[in-house]
């Protein structure tokens, strides 16, 4: 025979003179609801927090325009300040230039003087190259950065890091290996084309020569930057003619730096080595070469450019919604509602 308390915390069952206590039906029904509440994980701290922070820095994000303008302006200012603060060391720079010139002669590749004189004989051509040397170095580089910012935001940070690392290691080269350009060599027959044709805009000759270090020719950042531009355009452009222009740009830049007697061709090799270092730094940091990263930034929509979410337009009544939105737990609501109506 079984006796039970009408309403209480436990029920007692009599069996062979013994009493056993168990949970009441009311407590049994309430137990699953309290057990379903998940526990909140503790926030990441210590090493885990630092790892998450570093992981977020290594994940390409959407670049911010104001930050990029400020970063590029400050970086170029620091680059110019450090480059021009490096001791000119004129005597060492001239000795290094003579060694480079002798090394090229021993290789049978000392063609700079021939190119310099040949191009200088065509006035319109050499004047055009003087302006090319003074302006496109900056114009094309900034243009490629803007193109990356607008069309390839997911690859922008990694590609920008290549350029910054390339420039940073070049500063080390200016300090450790001062080098006079061919036009400043003693006893050589090179023509300073900016002085001869009175071309405006060059920081290497004329009225601006005292504003920049004249003995920082190795490595050539005209080649380092132009090759960065060319490879970036070739890897990411979808139009064939743009990819061809990307390859022609550093090639023409090599001709210009030699024809204007601003660099030896070995300076261009130094610029290529610096660029290779820049790509290695970007590869290690982001885990991939820039052109292999996603074009866009994952998890961002176009509406985020204005800080607004895209509006959900109402669908006509005659056109059913192919993917009806359901809130969590809505699957059991129809049955419960039907039970209440019945």
Tab-separated table of C-alpha atoms in Angstrom:
chain	number	residue	atom	x	y	z
A	1	UNK	CA	0.000	0.000	0.000
A	2	UNK	CA	1.345	3.401	-0.911
A	3	UNK	CA	0.832	6.597	1.084
A	4	UNK	CA	1.849	9.925	-0.433
A	5	UNK	CA	1.867	13.431	0.895
A	6	UNK	CA	-0.548	15.635	-1.017
A	7	UNK	CA	1.776	18.614	-1.732
A	8	UNK	CA	5.286	18.776	-0.454
A	9	UNK	CA	8.973	18.594	-1.093
A	10	UNK	CA	9.223	14.783	-0.951
A	11	UNK	CA	7.070	11.744	-1.267
A	12	UNK	CA	7.338	8.762	1.111
A	13	UNK	CA	6.780	5.193	-0.079
A	14	UNK	CA	6.213	2.438	2.462
A	15	UNK	CA	7.717	-0.880	1.425
A	16	UNK	CA	8.351	-3.778	3.765
A	17	UNK	CA	8.406	-1.531	6.780
A	18	UNK	CA	10.972	0.919	5.242
A	19	UNK	CA	10.503	4.477	4.059
A	20	UNK	CA	12.340	5.947	1.071
A	21	UNK	CA	12.337	9.624	0.223
A	22	UNK	CA	12.520	10.936	-3.353
A	23	UNK	CA	11.953	14.189	-5.172
A	24	UNK	CA	8.430	15.342	-5.624
A	25	UNK	CA	6.913	15.590	-9.112
A	26	UNK	CA	6.914	19.391	-8.879
A	27	UNK	CA	10.653	19.538	-8.130
A	28	UNK	CA	11.369	17.005	-10.899
A	29	UNK	CA	9.633	19.183	-13.470
A	30	UNK	CA	11.499	22.289	-12.407
A	31	UNK	CA	14.940	20.654	-12.458
A	32	UNK	CA	15.520	20.636	-16.253
A	33	UNK	CA	14.762	24.361	-16.525
A	34	UNK	CA	17.405	25.305	-13.994
A	35	UNK	CA	19.948	22.892	-15.466
A	36	UNK	CA	19.565	24.390	-18.977
A	37	UNK	CA	21.115	27.742	-18.002
A	38	UNK	CA	24.651	27.789	-19.508
A	39	UNK	CA	27.572	29.120	-17.560
A	40	UNK	CA	29.395	32.199	-18.909
A	41	UNK	CA	33.038	31.454	-19.782
A	42	UNK	CA	35.576	33.634	-18.013
A	43	UNK	CA	37.214	36.401	-20.092
A	44	UNK	CA	40.568	35.668	-21.706
A	45	UNK	CA	43.464	36.798	-19.569
A	46	UNK	CA	47.233	36.438	-19.447
A	47	UNK	CA	48.894	34.604	-22.300
A	48	UNK	CA	45.572	33.773	-23.927
A	49	UNK	CA	44.659	37.472	-24.115
A	50	UNK	CA	48.011	38.391	-25.685
A	51	UNK	CA	47.703	35.611	-28.225
A	52	UNK	CA	44.229	36.765	-29.178
A	53	UNK	CA	45.513	40.322	-29.529
A	54	UNK	CA	48.428	39.278	-31.740
A	55	UNK	CA	46.105	37.066	-33.790
A	56	UNK	CA	43.793	40.030	-34.382
A	57	UNK	CA	46.726	42.192	-35.506
A	58	UNK	CA	47.791	39.500	-37.973
A	59	UNK	CA	44.300	39.285	-39.447
A	60	UNK	CA	43.775	41.824	-42.268
A	61	UNK	CA	41.040	44.308	-41.405
A	62	UNK	CA	39.302	47.098	-43.233
A	63	UNK	CA	41.736	50.049	-43.514
A	64	UNK	CA	40.658	53.430	-42.195
A	65	UNK	CA	41.319	56.375	-44.494
A	66	UNK	CA	42.348	58.936	-41.883
A	67	UNK	CA	44.729	56.481	-40.242
A	68	UNK	CA	46.363	55.502	-43.550
A	69	UNK	CA	46.902	59.136	-44.600
A	70	UNK	CA	48.457	59.935	-41.228
A	71	UNK	CA	50.586	56.788	-41.250
A	72	UNK	CA	51.965	57.370	-44.749
A	73	UNK	CA	52.680	61.051	-44.068
A	74	UNK	CA	54.495	60.364	-40.796
A	75	UNK	CA	56.390	57.400	-42.261
A	76	UNK	CA	57.668	59.362	-45.243
A	77	UNK	CA	58.654	62.250	-42.977
A	78	UNK	CA	60.640	59.880	-40.771
A	79	UNK	CA	62.183	58.217	-43.829
A	80	UNK	CA	63.354	61.569	-45.223
A	81	UNK	CA	64.594	62.679	-41.794
A	82	UNK	CA	66.629	59.524	-41.193
A	83	UNK	CA	67.943	59.330	-44.764
A	84	UNK	CA	69.136	62.917	-44.706
A	85	UNK	CA	70.542	62.577	-41.171
A	86	UNK	CA	72.846	59.725	-42.201
A	87	UNK	CA	76.415	61.093	-42.419
A	88	UNK	CA	77.274	61.733	-46.037
A	89	UNK	CA	80.842	60.433	-45.673
A	90	UNK	CA	81.899	61.847	-49.005
A	91	UNK	CA	85.311	60.190	-49.151
A	92	UNK	CA	83.920	56.727	-48.395
A	93	UNK	CA	81.042	57.266	-50.832
A	94	UNK	CA	83.434	58.152	-53.652
A	95	UNK	CA	85.654	55.136	-52.890
A	96	UNK	CA	82.616	52.848	-52.958
A	97	UNK	CA	81.509	54.342	-56.270
A	98	UNK	CA	84.899	53.659	-57.802
A	99	UNK	CA	84.753	50.073	-56.522
A	100	UNK	CA	81.258	49.562	-58.016
A	101	UNK	CA	82.388	51.024	-61.342
A	102	UNK	CA	85.461	48.778	-61.419
A	103	UNK	CA	83.369	45.714	-60.516
A	104	UNK	CA	80.953	46.426	-63.373
A	105	UNK	CA	83.869	46.851	-65.785
A	106	UNK	CA	85.321	43.520	-64.726
A	107	UNK	CA	81.901	41.949	-65.441
A	108	UNK	CA	81.760	43.646	-68.829
A	109	UNK	CA	78.497	45.394	-67.823
A	110	UNK	CA	79.627	48.992	-67.288
A	111	UNK	CA	77.117	50.477	-69.731
A	112	UNK	CA	75.850	53.432	-67.653
A	113	UNK	CA	78.088	56.049	-69.262
A	114	UNK	CA	77.127	54.980	-72.799
A	115	UNK	CA	73.413	55.132	-72.006
A	116	UNK	CA	73.837	58.475	-70.245
A	117	UNK	CA	75.491	60.128	-73.246
A	118	UNK	CA	73.171	58.553	-75.822
A	119	UNK	CA	69.956	59.669	-74.122
A	120	UNK	CA	71.347	63.100	-73.260
A	121	UNK	CA	71.809	63.793	-76.989
A	122	UNK	CA	67.998	63.737	-77.421
A	123	UNK	CA	66.851	66.785	-75.500
A	124	UNK	CA	63.110	66.067	-75.284
A	125	UNK	CA	63.805	62.499	-74.172
A	126	UNK	CA	66.264	63.299	-71.407
A	127	UNK	CA	64.130	66.183	-70.117
A	128	UNK	CA	61.147	63.830	-69.975
A	129	UNK	CA	63.241	61.323	-68.044
A	130	UNK	CA	64.333	64.020	-65.607
A	131	UNK	CA	60.707	64.804	-64.809
A	132	UNK	CA	59.917	61.085	-64.694
A	133	UNK	CA	62.646	60.582	-62.085
A	134	UNK	CA	61.450	63.527	-59.988
A	135	UNK	CA	57.688	62.858	-59.974
A	136	UNK	CA	56.480	59.354	-60.858
A	137	UNK	CA	58.420	57.849	-57.977
A	138	UNK	CA	55.784	59.349	-55.680
A	139	UNK	CA	52.735	59.672	-57.945
A	140	UNK	CA	52.574	56.025	-59.046
A	141	UNK	CA	53.312	54.648	-55.573
A	142	UNK	CA	50.531	56.712	-53.984
A	143	UNK	CA	48.198	55.781	-56.844
A	144	UNK	CA	48.751	52.061	-56.258
A	145	UNK	CA	48.115	52.496	-52.527
A	146	UNK	CA	44.815	54.274	-53.254
A	147	UNK	CA	43.814	51.531	-55.708
A	148	UNK	CA	44.554	48.849	-53.131
A	149	UNK	CA	42.614	50.749	-50.467
A	150	UNK	CA	39.512	50.975	-52.646
A	151	UNK	CA	39.548	47.710	-54.597
A	152	UNK	CA	41.531	45.248	-52.454
A	153	UNK	CA	41.005	46.181	-48.784
A	154	UNK	CA	41.752	42.641	-47.614
A	155	UNK	CA	45.212	42.780	-49.222
A	156	UNK	CA	46.002	46.400	-48.447
A	157	UNK	CA	47.693	45.994	-45.058
A	158	UNK	CA	49.923	43.112	-46.180
A	159	UNK	CA	51.005	44.922	-49.359
A	160	UNK	CA	51.616	48.146	-47.462
A	161	UNK	CA	53.803	46.216	-45.000
A	162	UNK	CA	55.962	45.066	-47.930
A	163	UNK	CA	56.562	48.692	-48.921
A	164	UNK	CA	57.308	49.825	-45.374
A	165	UNK	CA	59.696	46.963	-44.629
A	166	UNK	CA	61.483	47.537	-47.939
A	167	UNK	CA	62.006	51.215	-47.143
A	168	UNK	CA	63.119	50.525	-43.580
A	169	UNK	CA	65.876	48.119	-44.581
A	170	UNK	CA	67.006	50.578	-47.278
A	171	UNK	CA	67.771	53.114	-44.549
A	172	UNK	CA	70.175	50.588	-43.065
A	173	UNK	CA	71.893	50.338	-46.441
A	174	UNK	CA	72.320	54.122	-46.650
A	175	UNK	CA	74.003	54.120	-43.252
A	176	UNK	CA	76.274	51.119	-43.750
A	177	UNK	CA	77.252	51.696	-47.380
A	178	UNK	CA	77.420	55.348	-48.474
A	179	UNK	CA	77.654	55.530	-52.251
A	180	UNK	CA	78.079	58.424	-54.643
A	181	UNK	CA	75.916	58.385	-57.781
A	182	UNK	CA	77.733	58.201	-61.135
A	183	UNK	CA	77.154	61.910	-61.866
A	184	UNK	CA	79.254	62.858	-58.788
A	185	UNK	CA	82.191	60.543	-59.441
A	186	UNK	CA	85.663	62.078	-59.722
A	187	UNK	CA	87.396	61.632	-63.067
A	188	UNK	CA	84.353	60.082	-64.746
A	189	UNK	CA	82.655	61.424	-67.844
A	190	UNK	CA	79.029	61.233	-66.662
A	191	UNK	CA	76.619	64.080	-67.414
A	192	UNK	CA	74.408	65.526	-64.681
A	193	UNK	CA	71.336	65.870	-66.891
A	194	UNK	CA	69.365	67.980	-64.396
A	195	UNK	CA	72.116	70.612	-64.275
A	196	UNK	CA	72.705	70.612	-68.023
A	197	UNK	CA	69.035	70.976	-68.965
A	198	UNK	CA	68.002	72.955	-65.862
A	199	UNK	CA	65.129	70.618	-65.104
A	200	UNK	CA	62.919	71.541	-62.152
A	201	UNK	CA	61.924	69.224	-59.343
A	202	UNK	CA	64.854	66.901	-58.723
A	203	UNK	CA	66.116	66.679	-55.141
A	204	UNK	CA	69.405	65.232	-56.383
A	205	UNK	CA	70.786	68.240	-58.261
A	206	UNK	CA	70.418	71.957	-58.678
A	207	UNK	CA	68.977	74.177	-55.943
A	208	UNK	CA	67.580	71.225	-53.958
A	209	UNK	CA	70.773	69.208	-53.640
A	210	UNK	CA	71.556	70.592	-50.173
A	211	UNK	CA	68.170	69.346	-48.870
A	212	UNK	CA	68.908	65.646	-49.389
A	213	UNK	CA	71.772	63.234	-48.854
A	214	UNK	CA	73.660	63.075	-52.122
A	215	UNK	CA	75.571	59.952	-51.142
A	216	UNK	CA	72.692	57.567	-50.488
A	217	UNK	CA	72.491	55.788	-53.834
A	218	UNK	CA	72.646	52.189	-52.580
A	219	UNK	CA	70.056	50.689	-52.631
A	220	UNK	CA	67.874	52.403	-55.218
A	221	UNK	CA	64.374	52.972	-53.843
A	222	UNK	CA	63.304	54.158	-57.287
A	223	UNK	CA	63.683	50.510	-58.258
A	224	UNK	CA	62.402	49.133	-54.953
A	225	UNK	CA	59.190	51.175	-55.076
A	226	UNK	CA	58.599	50.860	-58.819
A	227	UNK	CA	59.055	47.084	-58.706
A	228	UNK	CA	56.635	46.941	-55.745
A	229	UNK	CA	54.106	48.853	-57.859
A	230	UNK	CA	54.692	46.681	-60.916
A	231	UNK	CA	54.411	43.351	-59.125
A	232	UNK	CA	51.302	44.482	-57.254
A	233	UNK	CA	49.572	45.587	-60.452
A	234	UNK	CA	50.622	42.451	-62.307
A	235	UNK	CA	49.372	40.145	-59.540
A	236	UNK	CA	46.041	41.865	-58.851
A	237	UNK	CA	44.916	43.655	-62.013
A	238	UNK	CA	42.236	41.904	-64.038
A	239	UNK	CA	42.813	43.834	-67.286
A	240	UNK	CA	45.660	42.437	-69.435
A	241	UNK	CA	46.967	45.820	-70.607
A	242	UNK	CA	47.220	47.004	-66.989
A	243	UNK	CA	49.307	43.964	-66.110
A	244	UNK	CA	51.629	44.689	-69.040
A	245	UNK	CA	52.031	48.307	-67.886
A	246	UNK	CA	52.797	47.007	-64.413
A	247	UNK	CA	55.799	45.110	-65.749
A	248	UNK	CA	56.928	47.951	-68.028
A	249	UNK	CA	56.992	50.517	-65.216
A	250	UNK	CA	60.006	49.154	-63.255
A	251	UNK	CA	61.759	48.314	-66.529
A	252	UNK	CA	61.466	51.908	-67.739
A	253	UNK	CA	62.476	53.156	-64.297
A	254	UNK	CA	65.726	51.184	-64.573
A	255	UNK	CA	66.478	52.902	-67.892
A	256	UNK	CA	65.711	56.314	-66.368
A	257	UNK	CA	67.938	55.976	-63.294
A	258	UNK	CA	70.839	54.881	-65.489
A	259	UNK	CA	70.287	57.469	-68.249
A	260	UNK	CA	70.132	60.348	-65.765
A	261	UNK	CA	73.343	59.114	-64.050
A	262	UNK	CA	71.615	58.899	-60.662
A	263	UNK	CA	72.338	55.204	-60.081
A	264	UNK	CA	74.488	52.272	-61.129
A	265	UNK	CA	72.587	49.200	-62.239
A	266	UNK	CA	73.972	47.433	-59.164
A	267	UNK	CA	71.999	49.944	-57.063
A	268	UNK	CA	68.907	48.465	-58.696
A	269	UNK	CA	69.988	45.001	-57.554
A	270	UNK	CA	70.197	46.387	-54.022
A	271	UNK	CA	66.654	47.737	-54.346
A	272	UNK	CA	65.412	44.320	-55.489
A	273	UNK	CA	67.066	42.674	-52.482
A	274	UNK	CA	65.329	45.121	-50.145
A	275	UNK	CA	61.990	44.361	-51.804
A	276	UNK	CA	62.557	40.626	-51.345
A	277	UNK	CA	63.135	41.289	-47.644
A	278	UNK	CA	59.879	43.261	-47.516
A	279	UNK	CA	57.912	40.391	-49.037
A	280	UNK	CA	59.511	37.967	-46.564
A	281	UNK	CA	58.438	40.117	-43.607
A	282	UNK	CA	54.864	40.318	-44.893
A	283	UNK	CA	54.796	36.572	-45.560
A	284	UNK	CA	55.926	35.756	-42.022
A	285	UNK	CA	53.505	38.186	-40.369
A	286	UNK	CA	50.349	37.419	-42.360
A	287	UNK	CA	51.148	33.794	-43.183
A	288	UNK	CA	50.728	34.342	-46.925
A	289	UNK	CA	51.882	36.515	-49.776
A	290	UNK	CA	49.661	39.597	-50.202
A	291	UNK	CA	48.083	38.582	-53.515
A	292	UNK	CA	46.939	35.243	-52.041
A	293	UNK	CA	44.927	36.870	-49.258
A	294	UNK	CA	41.167	37.453	-49.735
A	295	UNK	CA	40.287	40.498	-51.790
A	296	UNK	CA	37.725	41.746	-49.286
A	297	UNK	CA	37.615	41.828	-45.521
A	298	UNK	CA	35.630	38.876	-44.120
A	299	UNK	CA	32.532	39.697	-42.110
A	300	UNK	CA	32.066	43.254	-43.375
A	301	UNK	CA	29.230	44.475	-45.545
A	302	UNK	CA	29.065	47.469	-47.833
A	303	UNK	CA	26.700	49.153	-45.444
A	304	UNK	CA	29.489	49.369	-42.869
A	305	UNK	CA	31.214	52.046	-44.928
A	306	UNK	CA	28.539	54.483	-43.749
A	307	UNK	CA	28.004	52.868	-40.363
A	308	UNK	CA	24.495	51.727	-41.274
A	309	UNK	CA	23.047	48.302	-41.883
A	310	UNK	CA	21.364	47.579	-45.152
A	311	UNK	CA	17.606	48.100	-44.903
A	312	UNK	CA	15.380	45.034	-45.265
A	313	UNK	CA	12.774	45.960	-47.837
A	314	UNK	CA	9.286	44.474	-47.471
A	315	UNK	CA	8.511	41.596	-49.830
A	316	UNK	CA	5.292	41.741	-51.893
A	317	UNK	CA	2.439	39.603	-50.582
A	318	UNK	CA	2.278	37.660	-53.850
A	319	UNK	CA	5.935	36.597	-53.468
A	320	UNK	CA	6.566	34.289	-50.508
A	321	UNK	CA	9.748	34.634	-48.523
A	322	UNK	CA	11.992	31.720	-49.595
A	323	UNK	CA	13.796	31.687	-46.244
A	324	UNK	CA	11.397	32.603	-43.422
A	325	UNK	CA	13.205	33.854	-40.385
A	326	UNK	CA	12.526	31.944	-37.165
A	327	UNK	CA	13.551	32.975	-33.717
A	328	UNK	CA	15.267	30.468	-31.406
A	329	UNK	CA	12.729	28.135	-29.784
A	330	UNK	CA	10.007	28.974	-32.300
A	331	UNK	CA	9.808	25.367	-33.486
A	332	UNK	CA	7.797	24.318	-30.389
A	333	UNK	CA	5.558	27.396	-30.349
A	334	UNK	CA	2.855	26.153	-32.797
A	335	UNK	CA	2.169	23.061	-30.716
A	336	UNK	CA	2.046	25.038	-27.503
A	337	UNK	CA	-0.224	27.647	-29.072
A	338	UNK	CA	-2.532	24.918	-30.340
A	339	UNK	CA	-2.679	23.366	-26.917
A	340	UNK	CA	-3.672	26.712	-25.416
A	341	UNK	CA	-6.375	27.280	-28.069
A	342	UNK	CA	-7.780	23.774	-27.433
